[in-house]
Amino acid sequence: YMGSLLRRAPTWPFPPALRGRPAAAAAAMVLESVVADLLNRFLGCYVENLNKSQLKLGIWGGNVSLDNLLIKENALSELDVPFRVKAGQIDKLTLKIPWKNLYGEAVVASLEGLYLLVVPGASIKYD
């Protein structure tokens, strides 16, 4: 009896969208949601809302990859730069996260394809 219980896919306490799926697939979907929420908290000042379709996880390798991110117009406003962002995009943002040594190693972020359309800031006087 216990063997048959262990072979069945768990249906509780997973949300309806995850019920009936193997536990590993359900756990991966939950993990994607959690990572997307965390990234929205930390990157939300700079990029438009992230969604799970933009997220690719290589958890055990420590790689998190985000594709086609739109940069917010006010992303650089706190940096006191002489221009304003009108539009922007990041083709790919990759984070290398050292899961086994989070406190001893740095998280490395790399950008591919950074495009910005900028205009002069309003507070700058020109000749």
PDB file of C-alpha atoms in Angstrom:
ATOM      1  CA  TYR A   1       0.000   0.000   0.000  1.00  0.00           C
ATOM      2  CA  MET A   2       2.755   2.508   0.906  1.00  0.00           C
ATOM      3  CA  GLY A   3       4.593   1.794  -2.348  1.00  0.00           C
ATOM      4  CA  SER A   4       1.551   2.784  -4.412  1.00  0.00           C
ATOM      5  CA  LEU A   5       1.174   5.994  -2.406  1.00  0.00           C
ATOM      6  CA  LEU A   6       4.778   6.951  -3.040  1.00  0.00           C
ATOM      7  CA  ARG A   7       4.494   6.381  -6.800  1.00  0.00           C
ATOM      8  CA  ARG A   8       1.456   8.619  -7.237  1.00  0.00           C
ATOM      9  CA  ALA A   9       1.969  12.294  -8.005  1.00  0.00           C
ATOM     10  CA  PRO A  10       1.069  14.462  -5.014  1.00  0.00           C
ATOM     11  CA  THR A  11      -2.066  16.536  -5.389  1.00  0.00           C
ATOM     12  CA  TRP A  12      -2.074  18.373  -2.104  1.00  0.00           C
ATOM     13  CA  PRO A  13      -1.045  21.068  -0.997  1.00  0.00           C
ATOM     14  CA  PHE A  14      -0.193  22.187  -4.528  1.00  0.00           C
ATOM     15  CA  PRO A  15      -2.406  24.793  -6.233  1.00  0.00           C
ATOM     16  CA  PRO A  16      -4.844  23.505  -8.889  1.00  0.00           C
ATOM     17  CA  ALA A  17      -2.466  24.328 -11.774  1.00  0.00           C
ATOM     18  CA  LEU A  18       0.161  21.992 -10.297  1.00  0.00           C
ATOM     19  CA  ARG A  19      -2.052  19.099  -9.200  1.00  0.00           C
ATOM     20  CA  GLY A  20      -1.460  15.775 -10.866  1.00  0.00           C
ATOM     21  CA  ARG A  21       2.057  16.699 -12.004  1.00  0.00           C
ATOM     22  CA  PRO A  22       5.164  14.928 -10.772  1.00  0.00           C
ATOM     23  CA  ALA A  23       6.560  16.473  -7.604  1.00  0.00           C
ATOM     24  CA  ALA A  24       9.793  17.637  -9.294  1.00  0.00           C
ATOM     25  CA  ALA A  25       7.911  19.524 -12.017  1.00  0.00           C
ATOM     26  CA  ALA A  26       5.580  21.094  -9.473  1.00  0.00           C
ATOM     27  CA  ALA A  27       8.509  22.121  -7.274  1.00  0.00           C
ATOM     28  CA  ALA A  28      10.302  23.664 -10.266  1.00  0.00           C
ATOM     29  CA  MET A  29       7.221  25.724 -11.149  1.00  0.00           C
ATOM     30  CA  VAL A  30       6.904  26.938  -7.558  1.00  0.00           C
ATOM     31  CA  LEU A  31      10.620  27.792  -7.490  1.00  0.00           C
ATOM     32  CA  GLU A  32      10.278  29.786 -10.732  1.00  0.00           C
ATOM     33  CA  SER A  33       7.454  31.801  -9.168  1.00  0.00           C
ATOM     34  CA  VAL A  34       9.469  32.489  -6.022  1.00  0.00           C
ATOM     35  CA  VAL A  35      12.574  33.528  -7.992  1.00  0.00           C
ATOM     36  CA  ALA A  36      10.489  35.770 -10.284  1.00  0.00           C
ATOM     37  CA  ASP A  37       8.922  37.460  -7.240  1.00  0.00           C
ATOM     38  CA  LEU A  38      12.331  38.013  -5.616  1.00  0.00           C
ATOM     39  CA  LEU A  39      13.799  39.427  -8.812  1.00  0.00           C
ATOM     40  CA  ASN A  40      10.799  41.746  -9.179  1.00  0.00           C
ATOM     41  CA  ARG A  41      11.552  43.073  -5.694  1.00  0.00           C
ATOM     42  CA  PHE A  42      15.226  43.720  -6.382  1.00  0.00           C
ATOM     43  CA  LEU A  43      15.099  44.708 -10.062  1.00  0.00           C
ATOM     44  CA  GLY A  44      11.655  46.313 -10.014  1.00  0.00           C
ATOM     45  CA  CYS A  45      13.108  49.845  -9.780  1.00  0.00           C
ATOM     46  CA  TYR A  46      14.926  49.355 -13.061  1.00  0.00           C
ATOM     47  CA  VAL A  47      12.921  47.004 -15.290  1.00  0.00           C
ATOM     48  CA  GLU A  48       9.248  46.497 -16.072  1.00  0.00           C
ATOM     49  CA  ASN A  49       7.455  43.615 -14.381  1.00  0.00           C
ATOM     50  CA  LEU A  50       9.219  40.326 -14.864  1.00  0.00           C
ATOM     51  CA  ASN A  51       7.216  37.250 -15.608  1.00  0.00           C
ATOM     52  CA  LYS A  52       8.001  33.568 -15.496  1.00  0.00           C
ATOM     53  CA  SER A  53       8.128  33.295 -19.293  1.00  0.00           C
ATOM     54  CA  GLN A  54      11.243  35.530 -19.279  1.00  0.00           C
ATOM     55  CA  LEU A  55      12.958  33.413 -16.640  1.00  0.00           C
ATOM     56  CA  LYS A  56      15.258  30.472 -17.284  1.00  0.00           C
ATOM     57  CA  LEU A  57      16.676  28.667 -14.286  1.00  0.00           C
ATOM     58  CA  GLY A  58      19.692  26.444 -14.089  1.00  0.00           C
ATOM     59  CA  ILE A  59      19.395  26.093 -10.340  1.00  0.00           C
ATOM     60  CA  TRP A  60      22.107  23.587  -9.550  1.00  0.00           C
ATOM     61  CA  GLY A  61      24.569  25.363 -11.828  1.00  0.00           C
ATOM     62  CA  GLY A  62      23.663  28.659 -10.175  1.00  0.00           C
ATOM     63  CA  ASN A  63      22.520  30.374 -13.367  1.00  0.00           C
ATOM     64  CA  VAL A  64      19.429  32.532 -13.636  1.00  0.00           C
ATOM     65  CA  SER A  65      18.786  34.049 -17.049  1.00  0.00           C
ATOM     66  CA  LEU A  66      16.258  36.745 -17.976  1.00  0.00           C
ATOM     67  CA  ASP A  67      15.497  37.640 -21.584  1.00  0.00           C
ATOM     68  CA  ASN A  68      13.989  40.740 -23.233  1.00  0.00           C
ATOM     69  CA  LEU A  69      13.691  43.060 -20.244  1.00  0.00           C
ATOM     70  CA  LEU A  70      12.218  46.530 -20.728  1.00  0.00           C
ATOM     71  CA  ILE A  71      13.977  49.289 -18.805  1.00  0.00           C
ATOM     72  CA  LYS A  72      11.784  51.779 -16.945  1.00  0.00           C
ATOM     73  CA  GLU A  73      11.992  55.466 -17.882  1.00  0.00           C
ATOM     74  CA  ASN A  74      12.912  56.422 -14.312  1.00  0.00           C
ATOM     75  CA  ALA A  75      15.526  53.639 -13.931  1.00  0.00           C
ATOM     76  CA  LEU A  76      18.504  56.012 -13.746  1.00  0.00           C
ATOM     77  CA  SER A  77      16.807  59.024 -12.156  1.00  0.00           C
ATOM     78  CA  GLU A  78      18.488  58.543  -8.754  1.00  0.00           C
ATOM     79  CA  LEU A  79      21.981  58.452 -10.287  1.00  0.00           C
ATOM     80  CA  ASP A  80      21.988  62.179 -11.125  1.00  0.00           C
ATOM     81  CA  VAL A  81      23.017  61.624 -14.750  1.00  0.00           C
ATOM     82  CA  PRO A  82      22.629  64.482 -17.283  1.00  0.00           C
ATOM     83  CA  PHE A  83      20.050  62.571 -19.336  1.00  0.00           C
ATOM     84  CA  ARG A  84      16.728  60.780 -19.025  1.00  0.00           C
ATOM     85  CA  VAL A  85      15.855  57.347 -20.335  1.00  0.00           C
ATOM     86  CA  LYS A  86      13.022  57.392 -22.873  1.00  0.00           C
ATOM     87  CA  ALA A  87      13.163  53.679 -23.685  1.00  0.00           C
ATOM     88  CA  GLY A  88      15.470  50.796 -23.041  1.00  0.00           C
ATOM     89  CA  GLN A  89      15.894  47.076 -23.353  1.00  0.00           C
ATOM     90  CA  ILE A  90      18.226  44.376 -22.075  1.00  0.00           C
ATOM     91  CA  ASP A  91      18.394  41.375 -24.383  1.00  0.00           C
ATOM     92  CA  LYS A  92      19.749  39.060 -21.707  1.00  0.00           C
ATOM     93  CA  LEU A  93      20.590  39.389 -18.015  1.00  0.00           C
ATOM     94  CA  THR A  94      22.445  36.441 -16.502  1.00  0.00           C
ATOM     95  CA  LEU A  95      23.000  36.002 -12.780  1.00  0.00           C
ATOM     96  CA  LYS A  96      25.529  33.477 -11.514  1.00  0.00           C
ATOM     97  CA  ILE A  97      24.498  32.613  -7.970  1.00  0.00           C
ATOM     98  CA  PRO A  98      26.863  30.541  -5.803  1.00  0.00           C
ATOM     99  CA  TRP A  99      24.137  28.586  -3.966  1.00  0.00           C
ATOM    100  CA  LYS A 100      26.640  26.493  -2.019  1.00  0.00           C
ATOM    101  CA  ASN A 101      28.533  29.534  -0.698  1.00  0.00           C
ATOM    102  CA  LEU A 102      26.174  32.526  -0.739  1.00  0.00           C
ATOM    103  CA  TYR A 103      28.006  34.361   2.039  1.00  0.00           C
ATOM    104  CA  GLY A 104      31.530  33.673   0.789  1.00  0.00           C
ATOM    105  CA  GLU A 105      31.241  34.345  -2.955  1.00  0.00           C
ATOM    106  CA  ALA A 106      29.806  37.183  -4.996  1.00  0.00           C
ATOM    107  CA  VAL A 107      26.744  37.007  -7.213  1.00  0.00           C
ATOM    108  CA  VAL A 108      27.881  37.955 -10.720  1.00  0.00           C
ATOM    109  CA  ALA A 109      25.513  39.764 -13.103  1.00  0.00           C
ATOM    110  CA  SER A 110      26.239  40.114 -16.807  1.00  0.00           C
ATOM    111  CA  LEU A 111      24.293  41.983 -19.474  1.00  0.00           C
ATOM    112  CA  GLU A 112      24.068  41.242 -23.181  1.00  0.00           C
ATOM    113  CA  GLY A 113      22.483  43.711 -25.567  1.00  0.00           C
ATOM    114  CA  LEU A 114      21.847  46.851 -23.524  1.00  0.00           C
ATOM    115  CA  TYR A 115      19.993  49.455 -25.587  1.00  0.00           C
ATOM    116  CA  LEU A 116      19.010  52.891 -24.270  1.00  0.00           C
ATOM    117  CA  LEU A 117      17.259  55.797 -25.941  1.00  0.00           C
ATOM    118  CA  VAL A 118      18.152  58.852 -23.860  1.00  0.00           C
ATOM    119  CA  VAL A 119      17.300  62.547 -24.031  1.00  0.00           C
ATOM    120  CA  PRO A 120      18.984  65.491 -22.293  1.00  0.00           C
ATOM    121  CA  GLY A 121      17.891  66.128 -18.735  1.00  0.00           C
ATOM    122  CA  ALA A 122      15.636  69.135 -18.150  1.00  0.00           C
ATOM    123  CA  SER A 123      17.959  70.730 -15.585  1.00  0.00           C
ATOM    124  CA  ILE A 124      20.933  71.074 -17.964  1.00  0.00           C
ATOM    125  CA  LYS A 125      21.540  74.410 -19.728  1.00  0.00           C
ATOM    126  CA  TYR A 126      22.994  74.381 -23.216  1.00  0.00           C
ATOM    127  CA  ASP A 127      24.793  77.161 -25.122  1.00  0.00           C
TER     128      ASP A 127
END
